[in-house]
PDB file of C-alpha atoms in Angstrom:
ATOM      1  CA  MET A   1      -0.049  -0.036   0.136  1.00 65.00           C
ATOM      2  CA  ILE A   2       0.944   3.276  -0.824  1.00 68.00           C
ATOM      3  CA  PRO A   3       1.223   6.266   1.789  1.00 74.00           C
ATOM      4  CA  SER A   4      -0.811   9.241   0.987  1.00 78.00           C
ATOM      5  CA  ILE A   5       0.442  12.203   1.900  1.00 86.00           C
ATOM      6  CA  LYS A   6      -2.251  14.405   4.743  1.00 86.00           C
ATOM      7  CA  PRO A   7      -2.852  18.013   4.249  1.00 86.00           C
ATOM      8  CA  THR A   8      -0.324  18.755   7.393  1.00 88.00           C
ATOM      9  CA  ASP A   9       2.839  17.167   5.625  1.00 89.00           C
ATOM     10  CA  ILE A  10       2.450  19.734   3.092  1.00 91.00           C
ATOM     11  CA  THR A  11       3.719  23.262   2.970  1.00 93.00           C
ATOM     12  CA  ARG A  12       1.161  25.723   0.934  1.00 95.00           C
ATOM     13  CA  ARG A  13       2.584  28.275  -1.294  1.00 97.00           C
ATOM     14  CA  TRP A  14       1.412  31.680  -2.086  1.00 98.00           C
ATOM     15  CA  TYR A  15       0.572  32.935  -5.969  1.00 98.00           C
ATOM     16  CA  ILE A  16      -0.319  35.965  -7.200  1.00 98.00           C
ATOM     17  CA  VAL A  17      -2.323  36.998 -10.170  1.00 98.00           C
ATOM     18  CA  ASP A  18      -3.071  40.815 -11.325  1.00 97.00           C
ATOM     19  CA  ALA A  19      -6.442  40.803 -12.756  1.00 97.00           C
ATOM     20  CA  SER A  20      -6.220  43.984 -14.785  1.00 96.00           C
ATOM     21  CA  GLN A  21      -3.885  41.801 -17.082  1.00 95.00           C
ATOM     22  CA  HIS A  22      -6.024  38.586 -17.527  1.00 96.00           C
ATOM     23  CA  VAL A  23      -9.362  37.748 -19.203  1.00 97.00           C
ATOM     24  CA  LEU A  24     -11.715  37.072 -16.218  1.00 97.00           C
ATOM     25  CA  GLY A  25     -13.221  33.236 -16.880  1.00 96.00           C
ATOM     26  CA  ARG A  26      -9.327  31.956 -18.087  1.00 96.00           C
ATOM     27  CA  MET A  27      -7.695  33.531 -15.101  1.00 97.00           C
ATOM     28  CA  CYS A  28     -10.032  31.870 -13.019  1.00 97.00           C
ATOM     29  CA  THR A  29      -9.810  28.799 -14.078  1.00 97.00           C
ATOM     30  CA  GLU A  30      -6.384  28.694 -13.208  1.00 97.00           C
ATOM     31  CA  ILE A  31      -6.999  29.863  -9.595  1.00 98.00           C
ATOM     32  CA  ALA A  32      -9.251  27.327  -8.916  1.00 98.00           C
ATOM     33  CA  MET A  33      -7.166  24.750 -10.247  1.00 97.00           C
ATOM     34  CA  VAL A  34      -4.532  25.983  -7.685  1.00 98.00           C
ATOM     35  CA  LEU A  35      -6.835  25.990  -4.694  1.00 98.00           C
ATOM     36  CA  GLN A  36      -7.586  22.736  -5.312  1.00 97.00           C
ATOM     37  CA  GLY A  37      -4.155  21.621  -5.714  1.00 96.00           C
ATOM     38  CA  LYS A  38      -4.399  20.045  -8.949  1.00 96.00           C
ATOM     39  CA  ASN A  39      -1.111  21.436  -9.756  1.00 94.00           C
ATOM     40  CA  HIS A  40       0.853  18.936  -7.377  1.00 93.00           C
ATOM     41  CA  SER A  41       1.900  15.286  -7.896  1.00 90.00           C
ATOM     42  CA  TYR A  42       0.451  14.964  -4.644  1.00 89.00           C
ATOM     43  CA  TYR A  43      -3.305  15.826  -5.696  1.00 91.00           C
ATOM     44  CA  SER A  44      -6.165  14.216  -3.765  1.00 90.00           C
ATOM     45  CA  PRO A  45      -9.581  14.763  -4.247  1.00 91.00           C
ATOM     46  CA  GLN A  46     -11.100  13.965  -0.674  1.00 91.00           C
ATOM     47  CA  TRP A  47      -7.905  16.665   0.695  1.00 92.00           C
ATOM     48  CA  ASP A  48      -7.782  20.178   0.426  1.00 93.00           C
ATOM     49  CA  MET A  49      -3.872  20.260  -0.802  1.00 93.00           C
ATOM     50  CA  GLY A  50      -4.689  23.595  -2.542  1.00 96.00           C
ATOM     51  CA  ASP A  51      -2.195  26.768  -1.944  1.00 98.00           C
ATOM     52  CA  HIS A  52      -3.204  30.524  -1.047  1.00 98.00           C
ATOM     53  CA  VAL A  53      -3.919  32.724  -4.262  1.00 98.00           C
ATOM     54  CA  ILE A  54      -3.830  36.966  -3.904  1.00 98.00           C
ATOM     55  CA  VAL A  55      -5.616  38.416  -7.179  1.00 98.00           C
ATOM     56  CA  ILE A  56      -5.228  41.958  -7.064  1.00 98.00           C
ATOM     57  CA  ASN A  57      -6.702  44.760  -9.207  1.00 97.00           C
ATOM     58  CA  ALA A  58      -9.874  42.609  -9.202  1.00 97.00           C
ATOM     59  CA  LYS A  59     -11.640  46.458 -10.078  1.00 96.00           C
ATOM     60  CA  LYS A  60      -9.919  46.526 -13.556  1.00 96.00           C
ATOM     61  CA  ALA A  61     -10.443  42.583 -14.053  1.00 96.00           C
ATOM     62  CA  VAL A  62     -10.620  42.253 -17.646  1.00 97.00           C
ATOM     63  CA  VAL A  63     -14.032  40.489 -19.709  1.00 97.00           C
ATOM     64  CA  THR A  64     -14.839  40.026 -23.564  1.00 96.00           C
ATOM     65  CA  GLY A  65     -17.658  41.060 -25.776  1.00 96.00           C
ATOM     66  CA  THR A  66     -21.235  42.619 -23.862  1.00 97.00           C
ATOM     67  CA  LYS A  67     -20.631  40.904 -20.524  1.00 96.00           C
ATOM     68  CA  GLU A  68     -20.240  44.243 -19.064  1.00 96.00           C
ATOM     69  CA  GLU A  69     -23.901  44.650 -19.849  1.00 96.00           C
ATOM     70  CA  ASN A  70     -25.301  41.593 -20.185  1.00 98.00           C
ATOM     71  CA  LYS A  71     -23.887  39.310 -17.810  1.00 97.00           C
ATOM     72  CA  LEU A  72     -26.620  39.093 -14.566  1.00 98.00           C
ATOM     73  CA  TYR A  73     -25.471  38.234 -10.763  1.00 98.00           C
ATOM     74  CA  ARG A  74     -28.551  37.919  -8.962  1.00 97.00           C
ATOM     75  CA  THR A  75     -29.670  37.334  -5.201  1.00 96.00           C
ATOM     76  CA  TYR A  76     -32.756  35.961  -3.776  1.00 98.00           C
ATOM     77  CA  SER A  77     -33.551  37.441   0.072  1.00 98.00           C
ATOM     78  CA  GLY A  78     -36.286  34.173   0.007  1.00 97.00           C
ATOM     79  CA  PHE A  79     -39.318  36.360   0.359  1.00 98.00           C
ATOM     80  CA  PRO A  80     -41.877  36.572  -2.544  1.00 98.00           C
ATOM     81  CA  GLY A  81     -40.646  39.648  -4.442  1.00 98.00           C
ATOM     82  CA  GLY A  82     -36.975  39.439  -3.363  1.00 98.00           C
ATOM     83  CA  LEU A  83     -35.132  38.532  -6.316  1.00 98.00           C
ATOM     84  CA  LYS A  84     -32.249  41.334  -7.395  1.00 98.00           C
ATOM     85  CA  THR A  85     -30.473  41.807 -10.367  1.00 98.00           C
ATOM     86  CA  GLN A  86     -27.769  43.804 -11.184  1.00 98.00           C
ATOM     87  CA  ASN A  87     -25.067  43.499 -14.141  1.00 97.00           C
ATOM     88  CA  LEU A  88     -21.897  43.062 -14.068  1.00 97.00           C
ATOM     89  CA  ALA A  89     -21.143  47.031 -14.311  1.00 97.00           C
ATOM     90  CA  GLU A  90     -22.977  47.613 -11.195  1.00 98.00           C
ATOM     91  CA  VAL A  91     -21.356  45.072  -9.348  1.00 98.00           C
ATOM     92  CA  ARG A  92     -17.494  46.458 -10.404  1.00 97.00           C
ATOM     93  CA  GLU A  93     -19.319  49.254  -9.241  1.00 97.00           C
ATOM     94  CA  LYS A  94     -20.304  48.178  -5.642  1.00 97.00           C
ATOM     95  CA  ASN A  95     -17.991  45.383  -4.750  1.00 97.00           C
ATOM     96  CA  PRO A  96     -15.438  44.378  -7.007  1.00 97.00           C
ATOM     97  CA  LYS A  97     -14.651  41.547  -5.445  1.00 97.00           C
ATOM     98  CA  ARG A  98     -17.455  39.649  -5.593  1.00 97.00           C
ATOM     99  CA  ILE A  99     -17.031  39.278  -9.622  1.00 98.00           C
ATOM    100  CA  ILE A 100     -13.937  37.250  -8.929  1.00 98.00           C
ATOM    101  CA  GLU A 101     -14.990  35.294  -6.019  1.00 98.00           C
ATOM    102  CA  HIS A 102     -18.117  33.977  -7.770  1.00 98.00           C
ATOM    103  CA  ALA A 103     -16.565  32.747 -10.913  1.00 98.00           C
ATOM    104  CA  VAL A 104     -14.041  31.063  -8.985  1.00 98.00           C
ATOM    105  CA  LYS A 105     -17.082  29.428  -6.393  1.00 98.00           C
ATOM    106  CA  GLY A 106     -18.788  28.423  -9.290  1.00 97.00           C
ATOM    107  CA  MET A 107     -15.484  26.431 -10.565  1.00 98.00           C
ATOM    108  CA  LEU A 108     -14.584  24.721  -7.341  1.00 97.00           C
ATOM    109  CA  PRO A 109     -16.104  21.130  -6.670  1.00 96.00           C
ATOM    110  CA  GLY A 110     -19.776  21.110  -4.538  1.00 93.00           C
ATOM    111  CA  SER A 111     -18.506  19.578  -1.630  1.00 92.00           C
ATOM    112  CA  ASN A 112     -17.825  20.542   2.077  1.00 94.00           C
ATOM    113  CA  LEU A 113     -14.015  21.737   0.661  1.00 95.00           C
ATOM    114  CA  ALA A 114     -15.002  24.064  -1.524  1.00 96.00           C
ATOM    115  CA  GLY A 115     -15.389  26.727   1.915  1.00 96.00           C
ATOM    116  CA  ASN A 116     -11.779  26.071   2.903  1.00 96.00           C
ATOM    117  CA  MET A 117     -10.824  26.247  -0.620  1.00 97.00           C
ATOM    118  CA  LEU A 118     -12.193  29.825  -0.804  1.00 98.00           C
ATOM    119  CA  LYS A 119     -10.595  30.504   2.564  1.00 98.00           C
ATOM    120  CA  LYS A 120      -7.040  30.581   0.677  1.00 98.00           C
ATOM    121  CA  LEU A 121      -8.713  32.936  -1.875  1.00 98.00           C
ATOM    122  CA  HIS A 122      -7.377  36.894  -1.397  1.00 98.00           C
ATOM    123  CA  VAL A 123      -8.851  39.440  -3.486  1.00 98.00           C
ATOM    124  CA  TYR A 124      -8.215  43.051  -3.453  1.00 98.00           C
ATOM    125  CA  GLU A 125      -9.661  45.777  -5.547  1.00 97.00           C
ATOM    126  CA  GLY A 126      -6.222  47.559  -5.797  1.00 96.00           C
ATOM    127  CA  ALA A 127      -2.613  47.136  -6.557  1.00 96.00           C
ATOM    128  CA  GLU A 128      -1.682  47.104  -2.142  1.00 97.00           C
ATOM    129  CA  HIS A 129      -2.245  44.084  -0.330  1.00 97.00           C
ATOM    130  CA  ASN A 130      -0.842  42.693   2.866  1.00 96.00           C
ATOM    131  CA  HIS A 131       1.104  39.642   1.664  1.00 97.00           C
ATOM    132  CA  GLU A 132       4.108  40.617   1.050  1.00 96.00           C
ATOM    133  CA  ALA A 133       5.716  38.320   4.496  1.00 97.00           C
ATOM    134  CA  GLN A 134       4.411  35.466   2.165  1.00 96.00           C
ATOM    135  CA  ASN A 135       7.152  36.133  -0.677  1.00 97.00           C
ATOM    136  CA  PRO A 136       4.290  35.308  -3.360  1.00 97.00           C
ATOM    137  CA  GLN A 137       5.432  34.136  -6.905  1.00 97.00           C
ATOM    138  CA  GLN A 138       3.483  35.155 -10.212  1.00 96.00           C
ATOM    139  CA  LEU A 139       0.910  32.622 -11.185  1.00 94.00           C
ATOM    140  CA  ILE A 140      -0.012  33.086 -14.614  1.00 79.00           C
ATOM    141  CA  THR A 141       3.241  33.969 -16.418  1.00 64.00           C
ATOM    142  CA  THR A 142       1.540  34.761 -20.127  1.00 62.00           C
TER     143      THR A 142
END
């Protein structure tokens, strides 16, 4: 029997991504893969083996086509008439972090591990972040 690696046996790396230089969907797929730990040889779907990801410039995230006006974000309060709809431009103005968090959350597995994976996603509106001590590496080089 081959011994498996536990999450306590690994050291988690830190990565940084500039959202102003990458298209939203393609960037979020890379982020989701790293949060799940699929970029490691010791990946195991039943363990949370992922690394931390810092996303800066969330307010300047790049979208293509007419998504700025046509992509809708819906929230429902649970009461009759409680469905609120906003397009991407309105969400970007009020809470730009939600754009990236919503996209990445949809790409993670639907299990209990998704919450733990999302805790390792750190999204910032501007270029400043408070994780310099972790020495983050560039995630997407293109």
